[in-house]
């Protein structure tokens, strides 16, 4: 059922004063786009577990693919805070829609821009930026999630090509992707980035069905059976796990902002509902236990907004460390998930229906809590950073 | 064709409205502002559409302080070519019209929205036309231009009025003239490179002083009556609402 999107932005600490006009214009524009294009359809698509493919074109037109990459390569030439604000507004609509943009921008365009040859940049980036090509990112494997270094996907040199074998799992956009940035070990065991194109013999991308989360986003596998990849498709300027991990830092940064959007949508809906729902002759927002929930929600959102803003200022200076990004991703996603649960409670029985967004956000956020580094792995990253002691090995 | 679009900054439609200074001034604290929708969705977008089909330029003008630059930048992001901000407080419709008219010479078409959604004056367009000694068409829902001649449609009670009018003239745009355009990120970045000229206001002895504002009465409590209990509904309508 299409719902009327009555969302209003919440800025309890006047954080807007810390934003530039560009940031506010970007937020306003993406918010308007989400209200027009996403909110009216998202519950239906999510209900049917169907990806609204037409939104790829819309996301490209609004400029959500690689907004912080240079204009000459199909990006938007904006700063990192603008990128964050855009992700926040997209995830306010739906985590799956934000994922569509995150993957395209941070996990496909970014590695090609950062590690690709000039020919690769010219060939792929403008088409990815315009939405003509859809991209996906292959790192996680069926048996190697939190431990990507254990990957078995591999390339072997064969004349002027590499032969790619292996499989990747939980790949956003893979069944519809024209291009996949795949990470595989070479014969010396060094992780390399490979650009694999749809239609290469031996390459398939079956869809994963049965998800209770990110139902409006398409997810699949990548299967490589003796796929012959030309040598010019190797990303020449990176070797080792730092390649994919730097992409993940970029995407995690966007998630740290995006999760605030999901939390804001849940809070906004709960706040409105609490003033409209009458029980015992008065709005439920007048009851102390409801006020406690709302007070804690806006407090946590405000803290997350400040965390994201500060991380953005560091990122603009190139000083946001992977560990700082990890903390913000973990904190903000966990915060959003807790708020979705609390907001669902405020909505009572109505909260479990798709007339309100909370349950959809809650189910989505279960994925967001796990992908791009699980909550627990991020705890260990912070643990390692503050103690200097490695809990992984 | 040279087109000028007058744009206002107004409170966001859901903003909580309060007054200060003895109810003589709007309290802006905590209020989110937007470009007046009639200026943005209808006047500005139609002007840009005509520029795209016929050529020429679109200039936007606003009377206000530097904090209004954000709405001018938005207009530039949507597709206007340059902006003018008259650096003055928009004290009254007449004052605003005087400032706009002082910068509106040489344009083939001047647009306003049919009203601003804050003070609902609907006055500026007509006043600008008077200052410029040009014709004025209000509440226009459709505009086509060919050469120096325009065809303008207005909604009137029970139908439409279609008139032909030679440029230059002033019109106020109503719903139907165009559809909202959402600026994209590239437009937002390009807007930073477009000229935004800040000009000083012309001297003007404003005769209009607001004595006070009042808010509408607060909504009274809504009472829900069970459909089975019609006697209670009738009693309340008779005794409390006193409408029966």
Coordinates of C-alpha atoms in Angstrom, one line a residue:
Chain A
X1 CA 0.0 0.0 0.0
X2 CA 1.4 3.4 -1.0
X3 CA 1.8 5.6 2.1
X4 CA 1.8 9.3 2.3
X5 CA 5.3 10.3 3.4
X6 CA 4.9 13.0 6.1
X7 CA 8.5 12.8 7.1
X8 CA 10.1 15.9 8.6
X9 CA 13.9 16.2 9.2
X10 CA 14.9 16.3 12.9
X11 CA 17.8 18.4 14.1
X12 CA 17.7 18.7 17.8
X13 CA 21.1 20.2 18.3
X14 CA 21.1 22.6 15.4
X15 CA 23.7 20.6 13.5
X16 CA 22.5 22.3 10.3
X17 CA 24.6 25.2 11.3
X18 CA 27.6 23.0 10.8
X19 CA 26.6 22.2 7.2
X20 CA 27.2 24.2 4.1
X21 CA 24.5 25.3 1.7
X22 CA 25.6 22.5 -0.6
X23 CA 25.0 19.9 2.1
X24 CA 21.5 21.3 2.9
X25 CA 20.6 21.6 -0.8
X26 CA 21.8 18.0 -1.4
X27 CA 19.7 16.8 1.6
X28 CA 16.6 18.7 0.5
X29 CA 17.0 17.4 -3.1
X30 CA 17.4 13.7 -2.2
X31 CA 14.7 14.0 0.4
X32 CA 12.3 15.3 -2.2
X33 CA 13.4 12.6 -4.6
X34 CA 12.8 9.9 -2.0
X35 CA 9.4 11.3 -1.2
X36 CA 8.5 11.3 -4.9
X37 CA 10.1 8.1 -6.1
X38 CA 10.7 5.8 -3.2
X39 CA 8.2 6.2 -0.4
X40 CA 5.1 5.6 -2.6
X41 CA 6.4 2.2 -3.8
X42 CA 8.8 0.9 -1.3
X43 CA 6.4 -1.0 0.9
X44 CA 4.9 -2.8 -2.1
X45 CA 8.3 -3.8 -3.5
X46 CA 9.6 -4.8 -0.2
X47 CA 6.4 -6.9 0.5
X48 CA 6.9 -8.7 -2.9
X49 CA 10.6 -9.0 -2.3
X50 CA 11.2 -7.3 -5.6
X51 CA 13.9 -4.8 -6.6
X52 CA 12.6 -1.6 -8.1
X53 CA 15.1 -1.7 -10.9
X54 CA 13.9 1.6 -12.4
X55 CA 15.3 3.4 -9.4
X56 CA 18.9 2.8 -10.7
X57 CA 18.2 5.3 -13.4
X58 CA 16.7 7.8 -10.9
X59 CA 19.6 7.4 -8.5
X60 CA 22.0 8.2 -11.4
X61 CA 20.0 11.2 -12.4
X62 CA 19.8 12.6 -8.9
X63 CA 23.6 12.1 -8.7
X64 CA 23.7 9.4 -6.0
X65 CA 26.4 7.3 -7.7
X66 CA 29.8 8.4 -6.6
X67 CA 28.9 11.9 -5.5
X68 CA 32.4 12.5 -4.0
X69 CA 34.3 11.3 -7.1
X70 CA 35.5 13.8 -9.6
X71 CA 33.0 15.1 -12.3
X72 CA 35.3 14.0 -15.1
X73 CA 34.9 10.4 -14.1
X74 CA 31.2 10.5 -13.7
X75 CA 31.1 11.6 -10.1
X76 CA 29.6 14.7 -8.5
X77 CA 32.7 16.5 -7.3
X78 CA 31.2 16.9 -3.8
X79 CA 32.8 16.5 -0.4
X80 CA 32.4 13.6 2.0
X81 CA 29.8 15.2 4.1
X82 CA 27.6 15.7 1.1
X83 CA 28.1 12.0 0.3
X84 CA 27.1 11.2 3.8
X85 CA 24.0 13.4 3.7
X86 CA 22.9 11.8 0.4
X87 CA 23.3 8.3 1.9
X88 CA 21.3 9.4 5.0
X89 CA 18.4 10.6 2.9
X90 CA 18.4 7.5 0.7
X91 CA 18.4 5.2 3.7
X92 CA 15.6 7.3 5.3
X93 CA 13.7 5.8 2.4
X94 CA 15.0 2.3 2.5
X95 CA 18.3 0.6 3.4
X96 CA 18.1 -1.4 0.2
X97 CA 17.9 1.7 -2.0
X98 CA 20.9 3.2 -0.1
X99 CA 22.7 -0.1 -0.7
X100 CA 22.0 0.2 -4.5
X101 CA 23.8 3.5 -4.4
X102 CA 26.5 2.5 -1.9
X103 CA 27.6 -0.5 -3.9
X104 CA 27.7 1.4 -7.2
X105 CA 29.6 4.4 -5.8
X106 CA 31.8 3.1 -3.1
X107 CA 32.4 -0.4 -4.0
X108 CA 32.5 -0.3 -7.8
X109 CA 33.2 3.2 -9.0
X110 CA 35.6 4.0 -6.1
X111 CA 38.0 1.1 -6.6
X112 CA 38.1 1.6 -10.4
X113 CA 38.8 5.3 -9.8
X114 CA 41.4 4.7 -7.1
X115 CA 43.1 1.6 -8.4
X116 CA 42.2 1.4 -12.1
X117 CA 44.2 2.4 -15.2
X118 CA 43.2 5.5 -17.0
X119 CA 41.7 3.3 -19.7
X120 CA 39.6 1.5 -17.2
X121 CA 38.4 4.8 -15.6
X122 CA 37.4 6.2 -19.0
X123 CA 35.7 2.9 -20.1
X124 CA 33.7 2.2 -17.0
X125 CA 33.2 5.2 -14.7
X126 CA 31.0 7.5 -16.9
X127 CA 28.7 4.6 -17.7
X128 CA 28.5 3.6 -14.0
X129 CA 27.9 7.2 -13.0
X130 CA 25.1 7.6 -15.5
X131 CA 23.5 4.3 -14.5
X132 CA 24.0 2.8 -18.0
X133 CA 26.0 0.1 -16.2
X134 CA 25.2 -1.5 -12.9
X135 CA 28.1 -2.7 -10.9
X136 CA 28.6 -5.1 -8.0
X137 CA 31.5 -6.0 -5.7
X138 CA 32.7 -9.5 -5.0
X139 CA 34.7 -10.1 -1.8
X140 CA 32.7 -12.3 0.6
X141 CA 32.7 -16.0 -0.1
X142 CA 30.4 -18.8 1.1
X143 CA 33.1 -19.9 3.6
X144 CA 34.9 -16.6 4.1
X145 CA 32.9 -13.7 5.4
X146 CA 34.6 -11.9 8.3
X147 CA 37.9 -13.5 7.2
X148 CA 38.3 -12.3 3.6
X149 CA 42.0 -13.2 3.6
X150 CA 41.0 -16.9 3.5
X151 CA 39.3 -16.5 0.1
X152 CA 39.7 -19.3 -2.3
X153 CA 38.7 -17.4 -5.5
X154 CA 41.8 -17.3 -7.6
X155 CA 43.3 -16.2 -10.9
X156 CA 46.0 -18.1 -12.9
X157 CA 48.0 -16.5 -15.6
X158 CA 47.4 -17.9 -19.1
X159 CA 48.9 -16.0 -22.0
X160 CA 47.4 -12.6 -22.3
X161 CA 44.6 -13.5 -19.9
X162 CA 43.9 -14.7 -16.4
X163 CA 41.7 -17.7 -15.7
X164 CA 39.3 -16.9 -12.8
X165 CA 37.7 -19.6 -10.6
X166 CA 35.7 -19.5 -7.4
X167 CA 32.5 -18.1 -6.0
X168 CA 31.3 -15.1 -4.1
X169 CA 28.2 -14.8 -1.9
X170 CA 25.8 -12.1 -0.6
X171 CA 26.6 -9.8 -3.5
X172 CA 24.3 -6.8 -3.7
X173 CA 23.1 -6.1 -7.3
X174 CA 25.0 -9.1 -8.7
X175 CA 22.1 -10.6 -10.7
X176 CA 21.5 -7.4 -12.6
X177 CA 25.1 -6.2 -12.8
X178 CA 26.9 -5.4 -16.0
X179 CA 30.3 -5.2 -14.3
X180 CA 31.7 -6.9 -11.2
X181 CA 34.8 -5.8 -9.3
X182 CA 36.0 -9.1 -7.9
X183 CA 38.8 -9.8 -5.5
X184 CA 40.8 -13.0 -6.1
X185 CA 44.2 -14.4 -5.1
X186 CA 46.9 -14.7 -7.7
X187 CA 49.3 -17.6 -7.9
X188 CA 51.5 -16.0 -5.2
X189 CA 48.5 -15.7 -2.9
X190 CA 48.2 -11.9 -3.3
X191 CA 44.8 -10.4 -3.5
X192 CA 44.1 -8.7 -6.8
X193 CA 41.1 -6.7 -8.1
X194 CA 39.6 -8.0 -11.4
X195 CA 36.9 -6.4 -13.5
X196 CA 34.6 -9.1 -14.8
X197 CA 31.9 -8.2 -17.3
X198 CA 28.5 -9.8 -17.8
X199 CA 28.5 -12.3 -20.6
X200 CA 32.0 -13.6 -20.1
X201 CA 31.9 -17.4 -20.6
X202 CA 31.8 -19.3 -17.3
X203 CA 30.5 -16.3 -15.3
X204 CA 27.0 -16.5 -13.8
X205 CA 25.2 -14.6 -11.0
X206 CA 22.3 -16.5 -9.6
X207 CA 19.9 -14.6 -7.3
X208 CA 19.6 -15.4 -3.6
X209 CA 15.9 -15.8 -2.6
X210 CA 14.2 -16.0 0.8
X211 CA 15.6 -12.9 2.4
X212 CA 13.6 -11.4 5.3
X213 CA 15.7 -8.3 5.0
X214 CA 16.7 -5.8 2.3
X215 CA 13.8 -7.3 0.3
X216 CA 13.7 -4.4 -2.2
X217 CA 17.4 -4.9 -3.0
X218 CA 18.6 -7.7 -5.2
X219 CA 21.3 -10.0 -3.9
X220 CA 23.0 -12.9 -5.5
X221 CA 26.1 -15.0 -5.9
X222 CA 29.0 -14.7 -8.4
X223 CA 30.2 -18.0 -9.8
X224 CA 33.3 -18.2 -11.9
X225 CA 34.1 -21.4 -13.8
X226 CA 37.3 -21.0 -15.8
X227 CA 36.4 -17.4 -16.7
X228 CA 39.0 -16.0 -19.1
X229 CA 39.6 -12.4 -18.1
X230 CA 41.9 -10.2 -20.2
X231 CA 44.9 -8.9 -18.4
X232 CA 43.9 -5.3 -19.0
X233 CA 40.9 -6.0 -16.6
X234 CA 43.2 -6.3 -13.6
X235 CA 43.2 -3.2 -11.4
X236 CA 46.9 -2.3 -11.8
X237 CA 47.4 0.0 -8.8
X238 CA 46.6 -2.2 -5.9
X239 CA 47.8 -5.5 -4.5
X240 CA 46.8 -7.1 -1.2
X241 CA 43.8 -6.9 1.1
X242 CA 44.1 -3.2 1.6
X243 CA 42.4 -2.8 -1.8
X244 CA 39.0 -4.2 -0.9
X245 CA 39.3 -2.9 2.7
X246 CA 39.8 0.7 1.6
X247 CA 36.6 0.3 -0.5
X248 CA 34.8 -1.1 2.6
X249 CA 35.9 1.9 4.6
X250 CA 34.3 4.2 2.0
X251 CA 31.1 2.2 2.1
X252 CA 31.1 1.9 5.9
X253 CA 31.4 5.7 6.1
X254 CA 28.3 6.0 4.0
X255 CA 26.5 3.4 6.1
X256 CA 27.4 5.4 9.3
X257 CA 25.4 8.3 7.8
X258 CA 22.8 6.1 6.1
X259 CA 21.7 4.4 9.4
X260 CA 20.8 7.8 10.8
X261 CA 18.3 8.1 8.0
X262 CA 16.6 4.9 8.9
X263 CA 16.6 5.9 12.6
X264 CA 15.2 9.3 11.8
X265 CA 12.4 7.8 9.7
X266 CA 11.4 5.5 12.6
X267 CA 11.6 8.3 15.2
X268 CA 9.6 10.6 13.0
X269 CA 6.9 8.1 12.5
X270 CA 6.8 7.1 16.2
X271 CA 6.7 10.8 17.3
X272 CA 3.8 11.5 15.0
X273 CA 2.0 8.3 16.0
X274 CA 2.4 9.0 19.7
X275 CA 0.7 12.4 19.3
X276 CA -2.2 11.0 17.2
X277 CA -2.9 7.7 18.9
X278 CA -5.4 8.1 21.8
X279 CA -5.5 5.6 24.6
X280 CA -7.2 6.0 28.0
X281 CA -8.5 9.4 26.7
X282 CA -5.1 11.0 25.9
X283 CA -2.3 10.7 23.3
X284 CA 0.1 7.9 24.1
X285 CA 2.9 10.5 23.8
X286 CA 1.6 11.8 27.1
X287 CA 2.5 8.6 28.9
X288 CA 5.9 8.6 30.7
X289 CA 7.0 5.3 29.2
X290 CA 6.4 6.5 25.7
X291 CA 8.2 9.8 26.4
X292 CA 11.1 7.8 27.8
X293 CA 11.4 5.9 24.5
X294 CA 11.1 9.1 22.4
X295 CA 13.6 11.0 24.6
X296 CA 16.2 8.2 24.3
X297 CA 15.6 7.9 20.6
X298 CA 16.3 11.6 19.8
X299 CA 19.2 11.6 22.2
X300 CA 20.8 8.6 20.4
X301 CA 20.1 10.1 17.0
X302 CA 21.7 13.4 18.0
X303 CA 24.8 11.6 19.2
X304 CA 25.0 9.7 16.0
X305 CA 24.5 12.8 13.9
X306 CA 27.4 14.5 15.7
X307 CA 29.6 11.4 15.3
X308 CA 28.9 11.3 11.6
X309 CA 29.4 15.0 11.1
X310 CA 32.8 14.9 12.9
X311 CA 33.8 11.8 10.9
X312 CA 32.8 13.7 7.8
X313 CA 35.1 16.6 8.7
X314 CA 37.9 14.2 9.2
X315 CA 37.2 12.4 6.0
X316 CA 37.2 15.7 4.1
X317 CA 40.8 16.2 5.4
X318 CA 41.7 12.7 4.5
X319 CA 42.2 12.0 8.2
X320 CA 39.3 9.5 9.0
X321 CA 41.0 6.3 10.0
X322 CA 39.5 2.9 9.2
X323 CA 39.1 2.3 12.9
X324 CA 37.2 5.6 13.3
X325 CA 35.0 4.7 10.4
X326 CA 34.4 1.3 11.9
X327 CA 33.3 2.8 15.2
X328 CA 30.8 5.1 13.5
X329 CA 29.4 2.3 11.4
X330 CA 28.9 0.0 14.4
X331 CA 27.5 2.6 16.7
X332 CA 25.1 4.2 14.2
X333 CA 23.7 0.9 12.8
X334 CA 23.2 -0.5 16.3
X335 CA 21.6 2.7 17.3
X336 CA 19.2 2.6 14.3
X337 CA 18.3 -1.0 14.9
X338 CA 17.4 -0.3 18.6
X339 CA 15.4 2.8 17.6
X340 CA 13.5 0.8 14.9
X341 CA 12.6 -1.8 17.6
X342 CA 11.5 0.9 20.1
X343 CA 9.6 2.8 17.4
X344 CA 7.8 -0.4 16.4
X345 CA 6.7 -0.8 20.0
X346 CA 5.3 2.8 20.1
X347 CA 3.2 1.9 17.0
X348 CA 1.7 -1.1 18.9
X349 CA 0.1 -3.6 16.6
X350 CA 0.1 -1.2 13.7
X351 CA 3.9 -1.2 13.9
X352 CA 4.1 -4.7 12.5
X353 CA 2.1 -3.7 9.3
X354 CA 3.5 -2.0 6.2
X355 CA 1.4 1.1 6.9
X356 CA 4.3 2.3 8.9
X357 CA 8.0 2.0 8.0
X358 CA 9.5 0.7 11.3
X359 CA 9.3 -3.1 10.8
X360 CA 10.8 -2.8 7.3
X361 CA 13.6 -0.6 8.6
X362 CA 14.1 -3.0 11.5
X363 CA 14.4 -6.1 9.2
X364 CA 16.7 -4.1 6.8
X365 CA 19.0 -3.0 9.6
X366 CA 19.6 -6.6 10.7
X367 CA 21.5 -7.0 7.4
X368 CA 23.2 -3.6 7.8
X369 CA 24.3 -4.7 11.3
X370 CA 26.1 -7.7 9.7
X371 CA 27.3 -6.6 6.3
X372 CA 30.3 -4.4 5.6
X373 CA 31.9 -5.9 8.8
X374 CA 29.7 -7.4 11.4
X375 CA 28.9 -5.6 14.7
X376 CA 31.3 -7.9 16.6
X377 CA 34.1 -7.6 14.1
X378 CA 33.8 -3.8 14.4
X379 CA 34.0 -4.1 18.2
X380 CA 37.3 -6.0 17.7
X381 CA 38.6 -3.4 15.3
X382 CA 38.1 -0.8 18.0
X383 CA 39.5 -3.2 20.6
X384 CA 42.6 -3.7 18.5
X385 CA 42.9 0.0 17.9
X386 CA 42.8 1.0 21.6
X387 CA 44.8 -1.9 23.1
X388 CA 47.2 -2.6 20.3
X389 CA 46.4 -6.3 20.9
X390 CA 45.0 -8.4 18.0
X391 CA 42.0 -10.5 18.9
X392 CA 41.6 -11.9 15.4
X393 CA 44.7 -14.1 15.3
Chain B
X1 CA 14.3 35.8 -24.4
X2 CA 15.4 37.3 -21.1
X3 CA 13.3 36.1 -18.2
X4 CA 13.3 37.2 -14.5
X5 CA 11.8 35.0 -11.8
X6 CA 11.1 36.5 -8.4
X7 CA 11.7 34.0 -5.6
X8 CA 10.9 34.2 -1.9
X9 CA 12.2 32.2 1.0
X10 CA 9.3 30.9 3.1
X11 CA 9.0 28.7 6.2
X12 CA 8.8 25.0 5.4
X13 CA 5.1 24.0 5.2
X14 CA 5.2 22.0 8.5
X15 CA 7.1 24.7 10.5
X16 CA 5.8 25.7 13.9
X17 CA 4.7 29.3 13.6
X18 CA 5.3 31.8 16.5
X19 CA 5.7 35.5 16.7
X20 CA 8.0 37.7 18.8
X21 CA 8.4 41.4 19.7
X22 CA 4.9 41.8 20.9
X23 CA 3.5 39.8 18.0
X24 CA 4.9 42.1 15.4
X25 CA 7.6 39.9 14.0
X26 CA 7.9 36.3 12.9
X27 CA 10.1 34.2 15.2
X28 CA 12.5 32.4 12.9
X29 CA 14.3 30.3 15.5
X30 CA 14.2 26.6 14.8
X31 CA 12.3 27.1 11.5
X32 CA 13.4 25.3 8.4
X33 CA 13.1 27.5 5.2
X34 CA 12.4 26.6 1.6
X35 CA 11.9 28.3 -1.7
X36 CA 8.3 29.4 -2.0
X37 CA 6.7 26.4 -3.9
X38 CA 4.7 28.6 -6.3
X39 CA 7.9 30.4 -7.3
X40 CA 9.9 27.2 -7.6
X41 CA 7.6 24.5 -8.9
X42 CA 5.7 26.7 -11.4
X43 CA 7.3 30.0 -12.2
X44 CA 11.0 29.0 -12.2
X45 CA 10.5 25.6 -13.9
X46 CA 8.3 27.1 -16.6
X47 CA 10.9 29.8 -17.2
X48 CA 13.6 27.2 -17.5
X49 CA 11.5 25.1 -19.9
X50 CA 11.0 28.1 -22.1
X51 CA 14.7 28.8 -22.0
X52 CA 15.4 25.2 -23.0
X53 CA 13.0 25.4 -26.0
X54 CA 13.4 29.0 -27.1
X55 CA 16.9 30.0 -25.8
X56 CA 17.8 33.0 -23.7
X57 CA 18.4 33.3 -20.0
X58 CA 16.7 33.0 -16.7
X59 CA 17.7 35.3 -13.9
X60 CA 16.3 34.9 -10.4
X61 CA 15.9 37.7 -7.9
X62 CA 15.3 37.7 -4.2
X63 CA 15.0 40.5 -1.6
X64 CA 16.6 39.5 1.6
X65 CA 19.6 38.9 3.8
X66 CA 22.6 36.7 3.0
X67 CA 20.9 33.8 4.7
X68 CA 18.6 33.8 1.6
X69 CA 21.5 32.8 -0.7
X70 CA 20.7 29.2 -0.2
X71 CA 17.3 29.5 -2.0
X72 CA 19.0 31.4 -4.8
X73 CA 21.6 28.7 -5.1
X74 CA 18.8 26.1 -5.3
X75 CA 17.2 28.1 -8.2
X76 CA 20.6 28.1 -9.9
X77 CA 21.0 24.4 -9.2
X78 CA 17.6 23.7 -10.9
X79 CA 18.7 25.6 -14.0
X80 CA 18.6 29.4 -13.6
X81 CA 21.6 31.2 -15.1
X82 CA 22.3 33.9 -12.6
X83 CA 20.9 35.3 -9.4
X84 CA 20.4 38.8 -7.9
X85 CA 19.9 39.4 -4.2
X86 CA 18.8 42.8 -3.1
X87 CA 20.5 43.0 0.3
X88 CA 17.6 44.2 2.4
X89 CA 14.9 43.0 4.8
X90 CA 11.8 42.3 2.8
X91 CA 9.6 44.6 5.0
X92 CA 6.4 44.6 3.0
X93 CA 5.1 43.6 -0.5
X94 CA 5.3 47.2 -1.7
X95 CA 8.9 47.5 -0.5
X96 CA 9.8 44.2 -2.2
X97 CA 8.1 45.2 -5.4
X98 CA 10.0 48.5 -5.5
X99 CA 13.3 46.7 -5.1
X100 CA 12.5 44.1 -7.8
X101 CA 11.3 46.7 -10.2
X102 CA 14.5 48.6 -9.8
X103 CA 16.3 45.5 -11.1
X104 CA 13.8 44.3 -13.7
X105 CA 14.3 46.6 -16.6
X106 CA 15.1 44.9 -19.9
X107 CA 13.4 41.6 -19.2
X108 CA 10.8 40.1 -21.6
X109 CA 9.0 38.3 -18.9
X110 CA 8.9 38.7 -15.2
X111 CA 7.4 35.8 -13.1
X112 CA 6.2 35.6 -9.5
X113 CA 4.4 32.7 -7.8
X114 CA 0.7 33.3 -7.4
X115 CA 1.4 33.9 -3.7
X116 CA 4.0 33.2 -1.0
X117 CA 2.9 30.6 1.4
X118 CA 3.8 32.6 4.5
X119 CA 2.0 35.9 4.3
X120 CA -0.2 34.9 1.3
X121 CA -0.1 38.5 -0.1
X122 CA -0.3 37.8 -3.9
X123 CA 0.6 41.4 -4.2
X124 CA 4.2 41.7 -5.4
X125 CA 3.6 40.7 -9.1
X126 CA 0.9 43.3 -9.7
X127 CA 3.0 46.0 -7.9
X128 CA 6.1 45.2 -10.0
X129 CA 4.0 45.4 -13.2
X130 CA 2.7 48.8 -12.0
X131 CA 6.2 50.1 -11.3
X132 CA 7.4 48.8 -14.7
X133 CA 4.2 50.1 -16.4
X134 CA 3.7 46.6 -17.9
X135 CA 0.6 44.4 -18.2
X136 CA 0.0 41.8 -15.5
X137 CA -1.6 38.4 -15.6
X138 CA -2.4 36.8 -12.3
X139 CA -2.9 33.1 -11.4
X140 CA -1.6 31.8 -14.8
X141 CA -1.8 28.0 -15.2
X142 CA -0.4 27.8 -18.7
X143 CA 2.1 29.9 -20.7
X144 CA 3.2 29.5 -24.3
X145 CA 5.5 32.0 -26.0
X146 CA 6.0 32.5 -29.7
X147 CA 8.2 35.4 -30.8
X148 CA 7.0 38.5 -28.9
X149 CA 3.6 37.1 -28.2
X150 CA 2.4 34.9 -25.4
X151 CA -0.7 32.9 -24.8
X152 CA -1.6 32.7 -21.1
X153 CA -4.3 30.5 -19.6
X154 CA -5.9 31.4 -16.2
X155 CA -8.4 29.3 -14.2
X156 CA -11.6 31.2 -13.6
X157 CA -14.7 30.1 -11.8
X158 CA -16.1 27.2 -13.8
X159 CA -13.6 27.4 -16.7
X160 CA -10.6 29.0 -18.2
X161 CA -9.6 32.3 -19.6
X162 CA -7.1 32.4 -22.4
X163 CA -5.5 35.6 -23.5
X164 CA -2.9 36.8 -25.9
X165 CA -0.4 39.3 -24.6
X166 CA 2.8 40.9 -26.1
X167 CA 6.0 40.9 -24.1
X168 CA 7.2 42.4 -21.9
X169 CA 4.7 41.6 -19.2
X170 CA 4.5 40.3 -15.6
X171 CA 2.6 37.2 -14.5
X172 CA 2.0 35.2 -11.4
X173 CA 2.2 31.4 -11.8
X174 CA -0.3 29.0 -10.3
X175 CA -0.4 25.2 -10.1
X176 CA -0.5 23.5 -13.5
X177 CA 2.1 25.7 -15.2
X178 CA 4.9 23.2 -14.8
X179 CA 6.0 20.3 -12.6
X180 CA 8.5 20.3 -9.8
X181 CA 12.1 19.7 -10.8
X182 CA 14.5 18.2 -8.2
X183 CA 18.0 19.5 -8.6
X184 CA 20.7 16.9 -9.0
X185 CA 24.1 16.9 -7.4
X186 CA 25.8 18.1 -10.5
X187 CA 23.4 21.0 -10.7
X188 CA 24.1 21.9 -7.0
X189 CA 27.9 22.0 -7.7
X190 CA 27.5 23.9 -11.0
X191 CA 25.3 26.5 -9.1
X192 CA 28.4 27.5 -7.1
X193 CA 30.0 28.7 -10.3
X194 CA 27.1 30.8 -11.5
X195 CA 27.0 34.5 -10.7
X196 CA 25.1 35.7 -7.7
X197 CA 25.1 39.5 -7.6
X198 CA 24.3 41.2 -4.4
X199 CA 23.0 44.7 -4.9
X200 CA 22.1 47.5 -2.5
X201 CA 18.4 48.4 -2.1
X202 CA 17.0 51.6 -3.6
X203 CA 15.8 54.1 -1.1
X204 CA 12.1 53.8 -0.4
X205 CA 9.8 55.3 2.3
X206 CA 7.7 52.2 3.2
X207 CA 4.3 53.3 4.3
X208 CA 3.3 49.8 5.6
X209 CA 3.9 48.9 9.2
X210 CA 2.6 45.7 10.7
X211 CA 0.7 46.4 13.9
X212 CA 0.5 42.8 15.1
X213 CA 0.0 39.1 14.0
X214 CA -2.3 36.7 15.6
X215 CA -2.3 32.9 15.4
X216 CA -5.5 30.9 14.6
X217 CA -7.2 29.5 17.6
X218 CA -5.7 26.2 18.7
X219 CA -7.5 23.1 17.5
X220 CA -10.0 22.0 20.1
X221 CA -9.8 18.5 21.5
X222 CA -11.3 15.9 19.2
X223 CA -13.8 13.7 20.8
X224 CA -14.4 10.2 19.4
X225 CA -17.9 8.9 19.7
X226 CA -18.8 5.2 19.4
X227 CA -21.1 4.7 16.4
X228 CA -23.4 2.8 18.7
X229 CA -23.8 5.8 20.9
X230 CA -25.7 8.2 18.7
X231 CA -27.6 9.8 21.6
X232 CA -24.3 11.0 23.0
X233 CA -23.3 12.5 19.7
X234 CA -26.6 14.4 19.4
X235 CA -26.2 15.6 23.0
X236 CA -22.7 16.9 22.4
X237 CA -23.7 18.6 19.2
X238 CA -26.6 20.3 21.0
X239 CA -25.1 21.2 24.3
X240 CA -21.4 21.7 23.6
X241 CA -21.0 22.5 19.9
X242 CA -24.4 24.1 19.9
X243 CA -24.8 23.4 16.2
X244 CA -28.2 21.6 16.4

